[in-house]
Amino acid sequence: MAHPEKNMDDNVSASASLLATRLQALGPDRLRGIRRGLEKESLRVLPGGTLALTPHPLALGSALTHPRITTDFSESQLELITGVHASVPGMLDELAEIHQAVFLALQAEQPDERLWVSSMPSCLPADEQIPIGQYGHSNVGRAKTVYRMGLSHRYGRKMQTISGIHYNWSIPGATNDDYFGLIRNFRRQSFLLLWLFGASPAVCRSFVDGLPHGLQPMGNGTLQLPHATSLRMGRLGYQSDAQSRLAVSYNGLEGYGASLQAALTEPYPAYERIGLREADGSWKQLSTHLLQIENEFYGTIRPKRTIRTGERPLHALRERGVEYVEVRCMDLDPFETFGIGATTAHFLEVFLLHCLLADSPPDTPEEIAALGRNQHLTAARGREPGLTLERDGRDVKLVDWAAEIIEQCGPLARALDAVHGGTAHRDAVAAAQQALVDPASLPSARVLAHMQAEHGGEFVPFIDARSALARDAALARPLPDADAPARWAAQAAASLDEQRRIELAETLPFDTFLVDYLSAERLG
C-alpha cells in the first residue's frame, strides 16, 4: 500500500522537474521582457485619523483625465497609478515620485491632510457623509459618479473606502490560455500572499457599527482577530454575497467572458428593488444587473486588456485577448512609506512566474468553493498554529503548503536574478522562508504588536502615527530632479484643460449615452 507521504514527495519532485523544464523553455529574453505597474489607493485623512471630507484637491488636477493621480470610490480616496516598467526599482521610484507630488500639493492646498497607510479605513462618518467621487459634467464623468452611487446603494459606502494595491504584470509571448492557467494557479495559491503580506488584522469600531462581525476588542475603539492576516480580504472586507453566487469559470477566455456577460445583462432582484432613479429623476445606479460594469466584479486577480476610448473592457478582452493580469489581494503595508516594499514586489514577481509555469488543471465549481473557504480562513485565522486548508479534497497544513510553494520558487528567483542582476529575487524568497519559522515577523503580527506596545491596543492612533511618518519620509526624500514640481503642476493643469475640452465637446444626452454604452452589443 502506497504511503500518502511518499505520493506527496513524488508529486513535489515531479512539479519541480516540470517547472525546471518550462523555465528553461521560457528563456532569458522573455524573462527580461516582463513588465509591471502599480495602482495604489489611499484615503486622505486629517490628524487624528478622521476622514478628510474636502473635494479632490484642484492642485492634483482632474480625477477624470490625469494619467497618474485620480480617485477611487470617494472624493477622499486617492488612486495613484504608475506607468509600465521594465524593472521593479523603476516602478517603485515612480510610485515614490507620485507620492511626493501628492504631498507637495497637499502641503500647499490642504496642509493638515495626509494619506492613511492602512487598507482598513480610518474613523468614518455616517455612511451618507462619505463623499462619492465626482468627475465633472461630461457623460463619461457622470457615468463614473452614478456607478459609485450604485456601489453605495448595493454595498454601503464604508466598504468602498477599503484600500489596497493592485499589481499589474505581463510576460511577452503569453497566450490567453497561459494567462488563464496563471490565474487558476494564483487563485489556488493566493492564500500565501495573504499570509505573507496581509497587514489588516484590526479595524476601527466605526467600520462595523451596526454590523455582525465576530471580532474581538483590543483597546476602547479597536476590534481585531488575534491570528488574522487581512480583514480586507475576509468576510468583513471587499466582498459581495450577490457575487458569491456567480459561477465564474477561469478555464478560458470564452467561458470567463460568458460568465461576465450574464452578470452584466441579467437583472438581479435585490438591485431591481433599489431601482434606477430617485423621485427627482437623478440616477441611483447604472443598471439593475448583478454587475453594473465589469469593474464591479470582485476577485483576487483579473485578466485585463487596455481599452480604447469608449470601449467596454469585456469587448477589449474578447477582441484582442489578455494583455496582463491584475493582482488585487495586496494590503497596504503600514511599515512601508509607499505601501509596498521592494522585497514584497520581488516576491510577487517570482510567485506570478510560478503560477504561470506550474501545471494548472481546469477548475471546478467544487474547487472554486473550497478556494473561497481557504481565503476566508487565511484572512481571519492565517497565523493560527496548525491551521489547515483544503487542497485536492483533503486537509493540508497552511504552513506545509506554503513551504512547498516557496521551495519551488527558489530556481525561478535565481533565473530572474540572472537576467536582472543582483540577488533581489532570491532575497525575497529567503525572506518568505524565514517568515515560515518566525510568523511574528509577518506584517499582520507586527501591526498588532506595535498597536499594543505603543498605542494601548488602538488601531487609529497607530495608523495615524505611521501615516505622519510616511508623509514626512516622502517629503524628505530627494526629488528626482529640480523640475519635478513644475512638471507635475503642468500635468495637473493639462488634465483640467482636457476635462474642459471633453465637456465642451459633449453633444449626446446622458440617458442616450448610457443606453448605448451599457448595451449588450458593446460587450463583444
Short mmCIF file of C-alpha atoms in Angstrom, two decimals:
data_model
loop_
_atom_site.label_atom_id
_atom_site.label_comp_id
_atom_site.label_asym_id
_atom_site.label_seq_id
_atom_site.Cartn_x
_atom_site.Cartn_y
_atom_site.Cartn_z
CA MET A 1 0.00 0.00 0.00
CA ALA A 2 1.43 3.38 -1.02
CA HIS A 3 2.12 5.88 1.74
CA PRO A 4 0.43 9.31 1.33
CA GLU A 5 3.70 11.00 2.33
CA LYS A 6 5.61 9.20 -0.45
CA ASN A 7 2.95 10.15 -3.02
CA MET A 8 3.22 13.76 -1.87
CA ASP A 9 7.01 13.70 -2.17
CA ASP A 10 6.75 12.20 -5.65
CA ASN A 11 4.27 14.91 -6.68
CA VAL A 12 6.54 17.64 -5.35
CA SER A 13 9.52 16.18 -7.24
CA ALA A 14 7.51 15.94 -10.46
CA SER A 15 6.32 19.54 -10.06
CA ALA A 16 9.88 20.76 -9.57
CA SER A 17 11.02 18.91 -12.69
CA LEU A 18 8.15 20.35 -14.72
CA LEU A 19 8.91 23.86 -13.51
CA ALA A 20 12.59 23.48 -14.45
CA THR A 21 11.72 22.28 -17.95
CA ARG A 22 9.24 25.10 -18.57
CA LEU A 23 11.59 27.70 -17.13
CA GLN A 24 14.36 26.62 -19.48
CA ALA A 25 11.97 26.74 -22.45
CA LEU A 26 10.91 30.27 -21.46
CA GLY A 27 14.41 31.66 -21.95
CA PRO A 28 16.09 34.81 -20.63
CA ASP A 29 14.66 37.17 -23.26
CA ARG A 30 11.08 36.57 -22.17
CA LEU A 31 12.05 36.90 -18.51
CA ARG A 32 13.73 40.18 -19.35
CA GLY A 33 10.56 41.28 -21.13
CA ILE A 34 8.32 41.00 -18.07
CA ARG A 35 6.52 44.28 -17.39
CA ARG A 36 4.78 45.54 -14.28
CA GLY A 37 2.92 48.53 -12.84
CA LEU A 38 1.03 49.56 -9.70
CA GLU A 39 -2.25 51.15 -8.71
CA LYS A 40 -2.34 52.24 -5.07
CA GLU A 41 -5.39 53.52 -3.18
CA SER A 42 -5.22 55.64 -0.01
CA LEU A 43 -7.71 57.70 1.97
CA ARG A 44 -6.98 61.34 2.66
CA VAL A 45 -7.28 61.95 6.41
CA LEU A 46 -6.79 64.67 8.99
CA PRO A 47 -4.53 64.41 12.05
CA GLY A 48 -6.19 62.03 14.49
CA GLY A 49 -7.49 59.83 11.69
CA THR A 50 -10.79 61.43 10.74
CA LEU A 51 -11.69 61.25 7.06
CA ALA A 52 -10.95 64.40 5.05
CA LEU A 53 -14.27 65.44 3.52
CA THR A 54 -12.75 68.04 1.20
CA PRO A 55 -13.10 67.66 -2.59
CA HIS A 56 -10.28 66.13 -4.63
CA PRO A 57 -7.57 68.83 -4.45
CA LEU A 58 -7.53 71.10 -7.51
CA ALA A 59 -3.73 71.13 -7.39
CA LEU A 60 -3.77 67.43 -8.24
CA GLY A 61 -5.60 68.05 -11.49
CA SER A 62 -8.63 66.29 -12.93
CA ALA A 63 -9.62 62.94 -11.44
CA LEU A 64 -11.19 62.15 -14.83
CA THR A 65 -8.19 62.72 -17.08
CA HIS A 66 -4.96 62.78 -15.04
CA PRO A 67 -2.93 59.70 -16.05
CA ARG A 68 -1.25 59.20 -12.67
CA ILE A 69 -3.49 60.68 -9.94
CA THR A 70 -7.22 60.03 -9.71
CA THR A 71 -9.79 58.94 -7.13
CA ASP A 72 -11.28 55.53 -6.47
CA PHE A 73 -14.73 55.35 -4.87
CA SER A 74 -14.66 58.52 -2.82
CA GLU A 75 -13.52 62.09 -3.28
CA SER A 76 -11.46 61.32 -0.17
CA GLN A 77 -9.79 58.25 -1.70
CA LEU A 78 -6.81 58.86 -3.96
CA GLU A 79 -5.64 56.32 -6.53
CA LEU A 80 -2.02 56.64 -7.66
CA ILE A 81 -1.08 54.89 -10.91
CA THR A 82 2.41 54.17 -12.19
CA GLY A 83 3.28 53.59 -15.81
CA VAL A 84 4.52 50.27 -17.19
CA HIS A 85 8.08 49.45 -16.11
CA ALA A 86 10.88 47.11 -17.15
CA SER A 87 12.10 46.74 -13.55
CA VAL A 88 10.76 46.70 -10.00
CA PRO A 89 13.07 49.55 -8.87
CA GLY A 90 11.88 51.76 -11.73
CA MET A 91 8.26 51.12 -10.82
CA LEU A 92 8.81 51.85 -7.13
CA ASP A 93 10.76 55.00 -7.92
CA GLU A 94 7.81 56.32 -9.91
CA LEU A 95 5.39 55.39 -7.13
CA ALA A 96 7.58 57.39 -4.73
CA GLU A 97 7.61 60.39 -7.07
CA ILE A 98 3.82 60.36 -7.43
CA HIS A 99 3.53 60.36 -3.64
CA GLN A 100 5.86 63.32 -3.46
CA ALA A 101 3.73 65.20 -5.98
CA VAL A 102 0.64 64.49 -3.89
CA PHE A 103 2.20 65.54 -0.60
CA LEU A 104 3.63 68.75 -2.08
CA ALA A 105 0.20 69.63 -3.49
CA LEU A 106 -1.50 68.88 -0.17
CA GLN A 107 1.08 70.98 1.68
CA ALA A 108 0.16 73.97 -0.45
CA GLU A 109 -3.61 73.47 -0.58
CA GLN A 110 -4.68 71.32 2.41
CA PRO A 111 -1.61 71.17 4.68
CA ASP A 112 -3.19 69.17 7.52
CA GLU A 113 -4.03 66.21 5.31
CA ARG A 114 -2.01 63.04 4.91
CA LEU A 115 -2.59 59.62 3.34
CA TRP A 116 -3.89 56.79 5.52
CA VAL A 117 -1.38 53.93 5.35
CA SER A 118 -3.73 51.06 6.23
CA SER A 119 -6.08 49.17 3.94
CA MET A 120 -8.83 49.28 6.56
CA PRO A 121 -10.22 52.80 6.86
CA SER A 122 -9.78 55.50 9.45
CA CYS A 123 -12.56 56.89 11.65
CA LEU A 124 -15.51 57.11 9.29
CA PRO A 125 -18.52 59.42 9.48
CA ALA A 126 -22.06 58.23 8.84
CA ASP A 127 -22.36 56.39 5.55
CA GLU A 128 -24.19 59.17 3.74
CA GLN A 129 -21.47 61.68 4.69
CA ILE A 130 -18.70 59.81 2.85
CA PRO A 131 -18.33 61.82 -0.37
CA ILE A 132 -18.69 59.93 -3.65
CA GLY A 133 -16.15 60.65 -6.41
CA GLN A 134 -17.02 63.50 -8.79
CA TYR A 135 -15.69 63.63 -12.36
CA GLY A 136 -17.32 66.65 -13.97
CA HIS A 137 -20.21 67.15 -16.35
CA SER A 138 -19.26 65.01 -19.32
CA ASN A 139 -21.22 61.83 -19.99
CA VAL A 140 -18.30 59.61 -19.03
CA GLY A 141 -17.69 61.68 -15.89
CA ARG A 142 -21.33 61.50 -14.85
CA ALA A 143 -21.40 57.75 -15.52
CA LYS A 144 -18.42 57.25 -13.20
CA THR A 145 -20.27 59.04 -10.40
CA VAL A 146 -23.53 57.15 -10.99
CA TYR A 147 -21.60 53.88 -10.92
CA ARG A 148 -20.24 54.81 -7.50
CA MET A 149 -23.70 55.80 -6.33
CA GLY A 150 -24.80 52.33 -7.34
CA LEU A 151 -21.98 50.81 -5.31
CA SER A 152 -23.09 52.82 -2.28
CA HIS A 153 -26.67 51.51 -2.59
CA ARG A 154 -25.53 47.92 -3.14
CA TYR A 155 -22.73 47.56 -0.58
CA GLY A 156 -22.65 50.70 1.55
CA ARG A 157 -20.05 53.44 1.35
CA LYS A 158 -17.92 52.21 4.25
CA MET A 159 -16.95 49.02 2.44
CA GLN A 160 -15.89 51.05 -0.58
CA THR A 161 -13.37 53.03 1.47
CA ILE A 162 -11.23 49.91 1.95
CA SER A 163 -7.97 50.50 0.06
CA GLY A 164 -5.29 48.30 -1.41
CA ILE A 165 -2.62 47.85 -4.04
CA HIS A 166 -3.19 46.34 -7.48
CA TYR A 167 -0.14 44.80 -9.11
CA ASN A 168 -0.26 44.57 -12.91
CA TRP A 169 2.02 42.02 -14.58
CA SER A 170 2.67 40.68 -18.08
CA ILE A 171 5.18 38.48 -19.89
CA PRO A 172 5.82 38.57 -23.65
CA GLY A 173 4.53 35.69 -25.72
CA ALA A 174 1.90 34.54 -23.23
CA THR A 175 -1.35 33.32 -24.77
CA ASN A 176 -4.85 33.62 -23.38
CA ASP A 177 -4.58 30.04 -22.17
CA ASP A 178 -1.24 30.80 -20.49
CA TYR A 179 -2.75 33.72 -18.60
CA PHE A 180 -5.84 31.78 -17.54
CA GLY A 181 -3.58 28.95 -16.33
CA LEU A 182 -1.69 31.53 -14.28
CA ILE A 183 -4.98 32.89 -12.91
CA ARG A 184 -6.22 29.44 -11.85
CA ASN A 185 -2.97 28.72 -10.03
CA PHE A 186 -2.96 32.17 -8.47
CA ARG A 187 -6.44 31.60 -7.07
CA ARG A 188 -5.30 28.25 -5.67
CA GLN A 189 -2.21 29.67 -4.02
CA SER A 190 -3.05 33.29 -3.19
CA PHE A 191 -3.55 32.27 0.45
CA LEU A 192 0.26 32.51 0.61
CA LEU A 193 0.17 36.22 -0.30
CA LEU A 194 -2.46 36.91 2.36
CA TRP A 195 -0.34 35.07 4.90
CA LEU A 196 2.96 36.72 3.96
CA PHE A 197 1.77 40.26 3.25
CA GLY A 198 -1.63 40.70 4.86
CA ALA A 199 -1.45 43.77 7.09
CA SER A 200 -5.01 44.43 8.21
CA PRO A 201 -5.76 42.33 11.32
CA ALA A 202 -7.59 45.17 13.12
CA VAL A 203 -10.07 47.92 12.39
CA CYS A 204 -11.71 50.97 13.96
CA ARG A 205 -15.03 50.17 15.65
CA SER A 206 -16.74 52.76 13.42
CA PHE A 207 -16.30 50.46 10.43
CA VAL A 208 -18.61 47.77 11.84
CA ASP A 209 -21.19 49.92 13.64
CA GLY A 210 -24.48 48.04 13.46
CA LEU A 211 -22.98 45.02 11.71
CA PRO A 212 -22.44 41.46 12.97
CA HIS A 213 -18.68 41.00 12.89
CA GLY A 214 -17.27 38.34 15.23
CA LEU A 215 -14.24 40.49 16.03
CA GLN A 216 -12.65 40.83 19.46
CA PRO A 217 -11.98 44.10 21.33
CA MET A 218 -8.47 45.48 21.64
CA GLY A 219 -8.42 48.86 23.28
CA ASN A 220 -11.51 51.06 23.52
CA GLY A 221 -12.01 51.88 19.84
CA THR A 222 -10.47 48.87 18.13
CA LEU A 223 -11.59 45.41 17.05
CA GLN A 224 -9.30 42.63 15.86
CA LEU A 225 -8.73 38.92 15.43
CA PRO A 226 -5.56 37.63 17.10
CA HIS A 227 -4.43 35.41 14.20
CA ALA A 228 -5.91 37.45 11.34
CA THR A 229 -3.81 38.42 8.35
CA SER A 230 -6.14 40.52 6.19
CA LEU A 231 -9.61 41.58 7.31
CA ARG A 232 -9.73 43.38 3.96
CA MET A 233 -9.80 40.02 2.17
CA GLY A 234 -12.14 38.35 4.66
CA ARG A 235 -15.86 38.37 5.26
CA LEU A 236 -15.86 41.98 6.50
CA GLY A 237 -13.81 43.23 3.58
CA TYR A 238 -14.32 43.74 -0.11
CA GLN A 239 -16.92 41.00 -0.51
CA SER A 240 -20.29 40.61 -2.20
CA ASP A 241 -22.84 37.98 -1.18
CA ALA A 242 -24.58 38.52 -4.52
CA GLN A 243 -21.38 37.95 -6.49
CA SER A 244 -20.52 34.86 -4.46
CA ARG A 245 -23.30 33.12 -6.38
CA LEU A 246 -21.52 33.84 -9.67
CA ALA A 247 -20.07 30.62 -11.09
CA VAL A 248 -17.26 32.33 -12.98
CA SER A 249 -15.13 29.94 -15.00
CA TYR A 250 -11.39 30.62 -15.30
CA ASN A 251 -10.79 27.75 -17.72
CA GLY A 252 -10.52 30.04 -20.72
CA LEU A 253 -11.47 33.38 -22.19
CA GLU A 254 -14.69 32.13 -23.75
CA GLY A 255 -16.15 30.77 -20.52
CA TYR A 256 -14.93 33.74 -18.49
CA GLY A 257 -16.49 36.16 -20.97
CA ALA A 258 -19.79 34.30 -20.96
CA SER A 259 -19.90 34.36 -17.14
CA LEU A 260 -19.30 38.10 -17.05
CA GLN A 261 -21.76 38.81 -19.86
CA ALA A 262 -24.52 37.05 -17.95
CA ALA A 263 -23.79 39.10 -14.82
CA LEU A 264 -23.73 42.31 -16.87
CA THR A 265 -27.01 41.71 -18.70
CA GLU A 266 -29.34 39.76 -16.41
CA PRO A 267 -31.45 41.65 -13.84
CA TYR A 268 -30.84 40.86 -10.18
CA PRO A 269 -33.94 41.05 -7.92
CA ALA A 270 -32.29 42.83 -4.98
CA TYR A 271 -30.93 45.52 -7.29
CA GLU A 272 -34.23 45.81 -9.12
CA ARG A 273 -35.77 46.70 -5.76
CA ILE A 274 -33.26 49.56 -5.41
CA GLY A 275 -34.47 50.95 -8.72
CA LEU A 276 -32.70 53.07 -11.29
CA ARG A 277 -33.77 56.59 -10.32
CA GLU A 278 -34.70 58.75 -7.37
CA ALA A 279 -38.05 60.54 -7.23
CA ASP A 280 -36.38 63.67 -8.62
CA GLY A 281 -35.12 61.76 -11.66
CA SER A 282 -31.47 61.52 -10.58
CA TRP A 283 -29.77 58.18 -11.17
CA LYS A 284 -29.33 55.69 -8.31
CA GLN A 285 -27.26 53.13 -10.27
CA LEU A 286 -26.27 52.40 -13.85
CA SER A 287 -28.37 49.25 -14.11
CA THR A 288 -30.25 46.65 -12.07
CA HIS A 289 -27.97 43.83 -13.24
CA LEU A 290 -25.74 41.81 -10.92
CA LEU A 291 -22.82 43.91 -12.20
CA GLN A 292 -23.27 47.49 -13.37
CA ILE A 293 -19.97 47.37 -15.28
CA GLU A 294 -17.01 44.99 -15.45
CA ASN A 295 -15.03 46.78 -12.72
CA GLU A 296 -17.66 45.84 -10.15
CA PHE A 297 -16.59 42.19 -10.36
CA TYR A 298 -14.51 41.41 -7.27
CA GLY A 299 -11.71 38.88 -7.25
CA THR A 300 -8.15 38.31 -6.11
CA ILE A 301 -6.91 38.54 -9.72
CA ARG A 302 -8.39 39.59 -13.07
CA PRO A 303 -7.40 39.26 -16.74
CA LYS A 304 -7.04 42.72 -18.29
CA ARG A 305 -6.62 44.46 -21.64
CA THR A 306 -6.02 48.16 -22.25
CA ILE A 307 -9.25 49.65 -23.58
CA ARG A 308 -9.77 52.18 -26.34
CA THR A 309 -11.84 55.34 -25.83
CA GLY A 310 -15.46 54.37 -25.21
CA GLU A 311 -14.74 50.62 -25.36
CA ARG A 312 -16.09 48.12 -22.85
CA PRO A 313 -13.39 46.09 -21.05
CA LEU A 314 -15.06 42.76 -21.88
CA HIS A 315 -15.14 43.66 -25.57
CA ALA A 316 -11.44 44.53 -25.46
CA LEU A 317 -10.64 41.18 -23.84
CA ARG A 318 -12.70 39.21 -26.32
CA GLU A 319 -11.41 41.04 -29.37
CA ARG A 320 -7.69 41.33 -28.57
CA GLY A 321 -7.08 38.85 -25.75
CA VAL A 322 -5.48 39.10 -22.32
CA GLU A 323 -2.69 41.68 -22.15
CA TYR A 324 -1.81 41.42 -18.45
CA VAL A 325 -3.13 40.23 -15.10
CA GLU A 326 -4.19 42.50 -12.25
CA VAL A 327 -3.40 41.18 -8.75
CA ARG A 328 -5.95 42.64 -6.34
CA CYS A 329 -5.32 40.98 -2.95
CA MET A 330 -2.40 43.07 -1.66
CA ASP A 331 -2.90 45.12 1.52
CA LEU A 332 -1.20 48.43 2.12
CA ASP A 333 1.82 47.80 4.35
CA PRO A 334 1.87 50.48 7.08
CA PHE A 335 5.58 49.82 7.68
CA GLU A 336 6.44 50.86 4.09
CA THR A 337 6.48 54.56 3.18
CA PHE A 338 4.67 53.98 -0.10
CA GLY A 339 2.54 50.98 0.87
CA ILE A 340 4.68 48.28 -0.70
CA GLY A 341 8.38 47.49 -0.43
CA ALA A 342 10.90 46.10 -2.89
CA THR A 343 11.07 42.70 -1.15
CA THR A 344 7.31 42.24 -1.48
CA ALA A 345 7.34 43.29 -5.14
CA HIS A 346 10.21 40.95 -5.98
CA PHE A 347 8.46 38.03 -4.29
CA LEU A 348 5.31 38.81 -6.28
CA GLU A 349 7.35 38.60 -9.47
CA VAL A 350 8.61 35.13 -8.55
CA PHE A 351 5.19 33.99 -7.35
CA LEU A 352 3.47 35.07 -10.57
CA LEU A 353 6.11 33.28 -12.63
CA HIS A 354 5.48 30.17 -10.53
CA CYS A 355 1.74 30.44 -11.20
CA LEU A 356 2.46 30.74 -14.93
CA LEU A 357 4.81 27.77 -15.19
CA ALA A 358 3.26 25.25 -12.77
CA ASP A 359 0.78 22.69 -14.01
CA SER A 360 -2.72 24.25 -13.92
CA PRO A 361 -5.60 21.79 -14.29
CA PRO A 362 -9.08 23.15 -15.05
CA ASP A 363 -11.05 24.45 -12.10
CA THR A 364 -14.40 23.07 -10.98
CA PRO A 365 -17.30 24.58 -9.03
CA GLU A 366 -16.28 22.42 -6.05
CA GLU A 367 -12.70 23.67 -6.13
CA ILE A 368 -13.82 27.29 -6.52
CA ALA A 369 -15.99 26.92 -3.39
CA ALA A 370 -13.05 25.42 -1.48
CA LEU A 371 -10.77 28.27 -2.55
CA GLY A 372 -13.27 30.76 -1.18
CA ARG A 373 -13.22 28.95 2.16
CA ASN A 374 -9.40 28.91 2.11
CA GLN A 375 -9.32 32.66 1.51
CA HIS A 376 -11.64 33.42 4.41
CA LEU A 377 -9.79 31.06 6.74
CA THR A 378 -6.42 32.61 5.90
CA ALA A 379 -7.78 36.15 6.22
CA ALA A 380 -9.32 35.54 9.65
CA ARG A 381 -7.05 32.86 11.18
CA GLY A 382 -3.99 32.59 8.95
CA ARG A 383 -1.38 32.73 11.75
CA GLU A 384 -3.24 30.25 13.95
CA PRO A 385 -0.85 27.36 14.73
CA GLY A 386 -1.82 24.18 12.91
CA LEU A 387 -4.41 25.84 10.65
CA THR A 388 -5.40 23.57 7.76
CA LEU A 389 -6.72 24.46 4.30
CA GLU A 390 -8.46 22.35 1.65
CA ARG A 391 -6.32 21.02 -1.19
CA ASP A 392 -7.48 18.48 -3.75
CA GLY A 393 -10.19 17.21 -1.43
CA ARG A 394 -8.01 16.76 1.65
CA ASP A 395 -6.82 18.88 4.56
CA VAL A 396 -3.26 20.22 4.49
CA LYS A 397 -1.48 22.48 6.93
CA LEU A 398 -1.19 26.03 5.62
CA VAL A 399 2.49 26.26 6.52
CA ASP A 400 3.30 22.95 4.78
CA TRP A 401 1.61 24.05 1.56
CA ALA A 402 3.28 27.45 1.84
CA ALA A 403 6.70 25.85 2.34
CA GLU A 404 6.24 23.73 -0.77
CA ILE A 405 5.39 26.76 -2.94
CA ILE A 406 8.24 28.84 -1.56
CA GLU A 407 10.71 26.00 -2.11
CA GLN A 408 9.64 25.71 -5.74
CA CYS A 409 10.12 29.46 -6.16
CA GLY A 410 13.89 29.19 -5.48
CA PRO A 411 15.03 28.25 -9.02
CA LEU A 412 12.67 30.85 -10.53
CA ALA A 413 14.20 33.54 -8.31
CA ARG A 414 17.69 32.53 -9.44
CA ALA A 415 16.62 32.76 -13.09
CA LEU A 416 15.14 36.24 -12.61
CA ASP A 417 18.26 37.43 -10.80
CA ALA A 418 20.38 36.07 -13.65
CA VAL A 419 18.67 38.34 -16.18
CA HIS A 420 18.28 41.40 -13.93
CA GLY A 421 21.49 41.17 -11.91
CA GLY A 422 21.80 41.21 -8.14
CA THR A 423 20.08 38.96 -5.62
CA ALA A 424 16.76 40.75 -5.03
CA HIS A 425 14.51 37.85 -6.06
CA ARG A 426 16.50 35.26 -4.10
CA ASP A 427 16.50 37.56 -1.07
CA ALA A 428 12.71 37.90 -1.33
CA VAL A 429 12.26 34.12 -1.39
CA ALA A 430 14.67 33.77 1.53
CA ALA A 431 12.64 36.33 3.50
CA ALA A 432 9.47 34.30 2.83
CA GLN A 433 11.23 31.14 4.05
CA GLN A 434 12.32 32.95 7.19
CA ALA A 435 8.73 34.06 7.84
CA LEU A 436 7.72 30.40 7.95
CA VAL A 437 9.88 29.89 11.03
CA ASP A 438 9.16 33.34 12.50
CA PRO A 439 5.49 34.24 11.88
CA ALA A 440 5.83 37.06 14.44
CA SER A 441 7.77 38.90 11.72
CA LEU A 442 4.74 38.99 9.40
CA PRO A 443 3.17 42.44 8.85
CA SER A 444 -0.14 41.36 10.37
CA ALA A 445 1.59 40.20 13.57
CA ARG A 446 3.74 43.34 13.70
CA VAL A 447 0.68 45.58 13.36
CA LEU A 448 -0.95 44.03 16.42
CA ALA A 449 2.31 44.03 18.38
CA HIS A 450 3.03 47.71 17.68
CA MET A 451 -0.56 48.70 18.40
CA GLN A 452 -0.35 47.01 21.79
CA ALA A 453 3.15 48.18 22.73
CA GLU A 454 2.93 51.79 21.54
CA HIS A 455 -0.74 52.79 21.44
CA GLY A 456 -2.60 50.81 24.10
CA GLY A 457 -4.05 48.41 21.56
CA GLU A 458 -5.63 51.18 19.50
CA PHE A 459 -5.74 50.93 15.68
CA VAL A 460 -6.42 54.55 14.74
CA PRO A 461 -3.61 56.17 16.79
CA PHE A 462 -1.13 53.59 15.48
CA ILE A 463 -2.03 54.11 11.81
CA ASP A 464 -2.27 57.87 12.33
CA ALA A 465 1.32 57.90 13.62
CA ARG A 466 2.51 55.69 10.75
CA SER A 467 0.73 57.96 8.26
CA ALA A 468 2.53 61.03 9.60
CA LEU A 469 5.87 59.19 9.40
CA ALA A 470 5.16 58.15 5.80
CA ARG A 471 4.34 61.71 4.76
CA ASP A 472 7.49 63.06 6.40
CA ALA A 473 9.64 60.35 4.83
CA ALA A 474 8.21 61.05 1.37
CA LEU A 475 8.83 64.78 1.68
CA ALA A 476 12.37 64.22 2.99
CA ARG A 477 13.24 62.02 0.01
CA PRO A 478 15.20 63.91 -2.67
CA LEU A 479 13.11 64.83 -5.70
CA PRO A 480 14.08 63.03 -8.93
CA ASP A 481 15.05 66.39 -10.46
CA ALA A 482 14.69 70.10 -9.79
CA ASP A 483 11.96 70.43 -12.44
CA ALA A 484 9.72 67.79 -10.89
CA PRO A 485 7.29 70.17 -9.10
CA ALA A 486 6.82 72.27 -12.21
CA ARG A 487 6.35 69.16 -14.33
CA TRP A 488 3.65 67.82 -12.03
CA ALA A 489 1.90 71.20 -11.90
CA ALA A 490 1.88 71.34 -15.69
CA GLN A 491 0.44 67.83 -15.89
CA ALA A 492 -2.31 68.74 -13.42
CA ALA A 493 -3.17 71.86 -15.45
CA ALA A 494 -3.20 69.87 -18.69
CA SER A 495 -5.59 67.32 -17.18
CA LEU A 496 -8.00 70.09 -16.16
CA ASP A 497 -7.84 71.53 -19.68
CA GLU A 498 -8.56 68.07 -21.12
CA GLN A 499 -11.59 67.64 -18.87
CA ARG A 500 -12.95 71.01 -20.02
CA ARG A 501 -12.35 70.05 -23.66
CA ILE A 502 -14.31 66.81 -23.21
CA GLU A 503 -17.18 68.64 -21.50
CA LEU A 504 -17.39 71.34 -24.18
CA ALA A 505 -17.45 68.76 -26.95
CA GLU A 506 -20.34 66.81 -25.38
CA THR A 507 -23.49 66.70 -27.53
CA LEU A 508 -25.19 63.38 -26.68
CA PRO A 509 -27.85 63.42 -23.91
CA PHE A 510 -26.68 61.43 -20.87
CA ASP A 511 -29.58 58.96 -20.99
CA THR A 512 -28.84 58.19 -24.64
CA PHE A 513 -25.15 57.78 -23.85
CA LEU A 514 -25.91 55.30 -21.06
CA VAL A 515 -28.28 53.18 -23.13
CA ASP A 516 -25.63 52.88 -25.84
CA TYR A 517 -22.67 52.25 -23.51
CA LEU A 518 -24.49 49.62 -21.45
CA SER A 519 -25.99 47.75 -24.40
CA ALA A 520 -25.19 44.03 -24.68
CA GLU A 521 -23.89 44.60 -28.21
CA ARG A 522 -20.94 46.55 -26.83
CA LEU A 523 -19.74 43.54 -24.83
CA GLY A 524 -18.43 41.80 -27.95
#
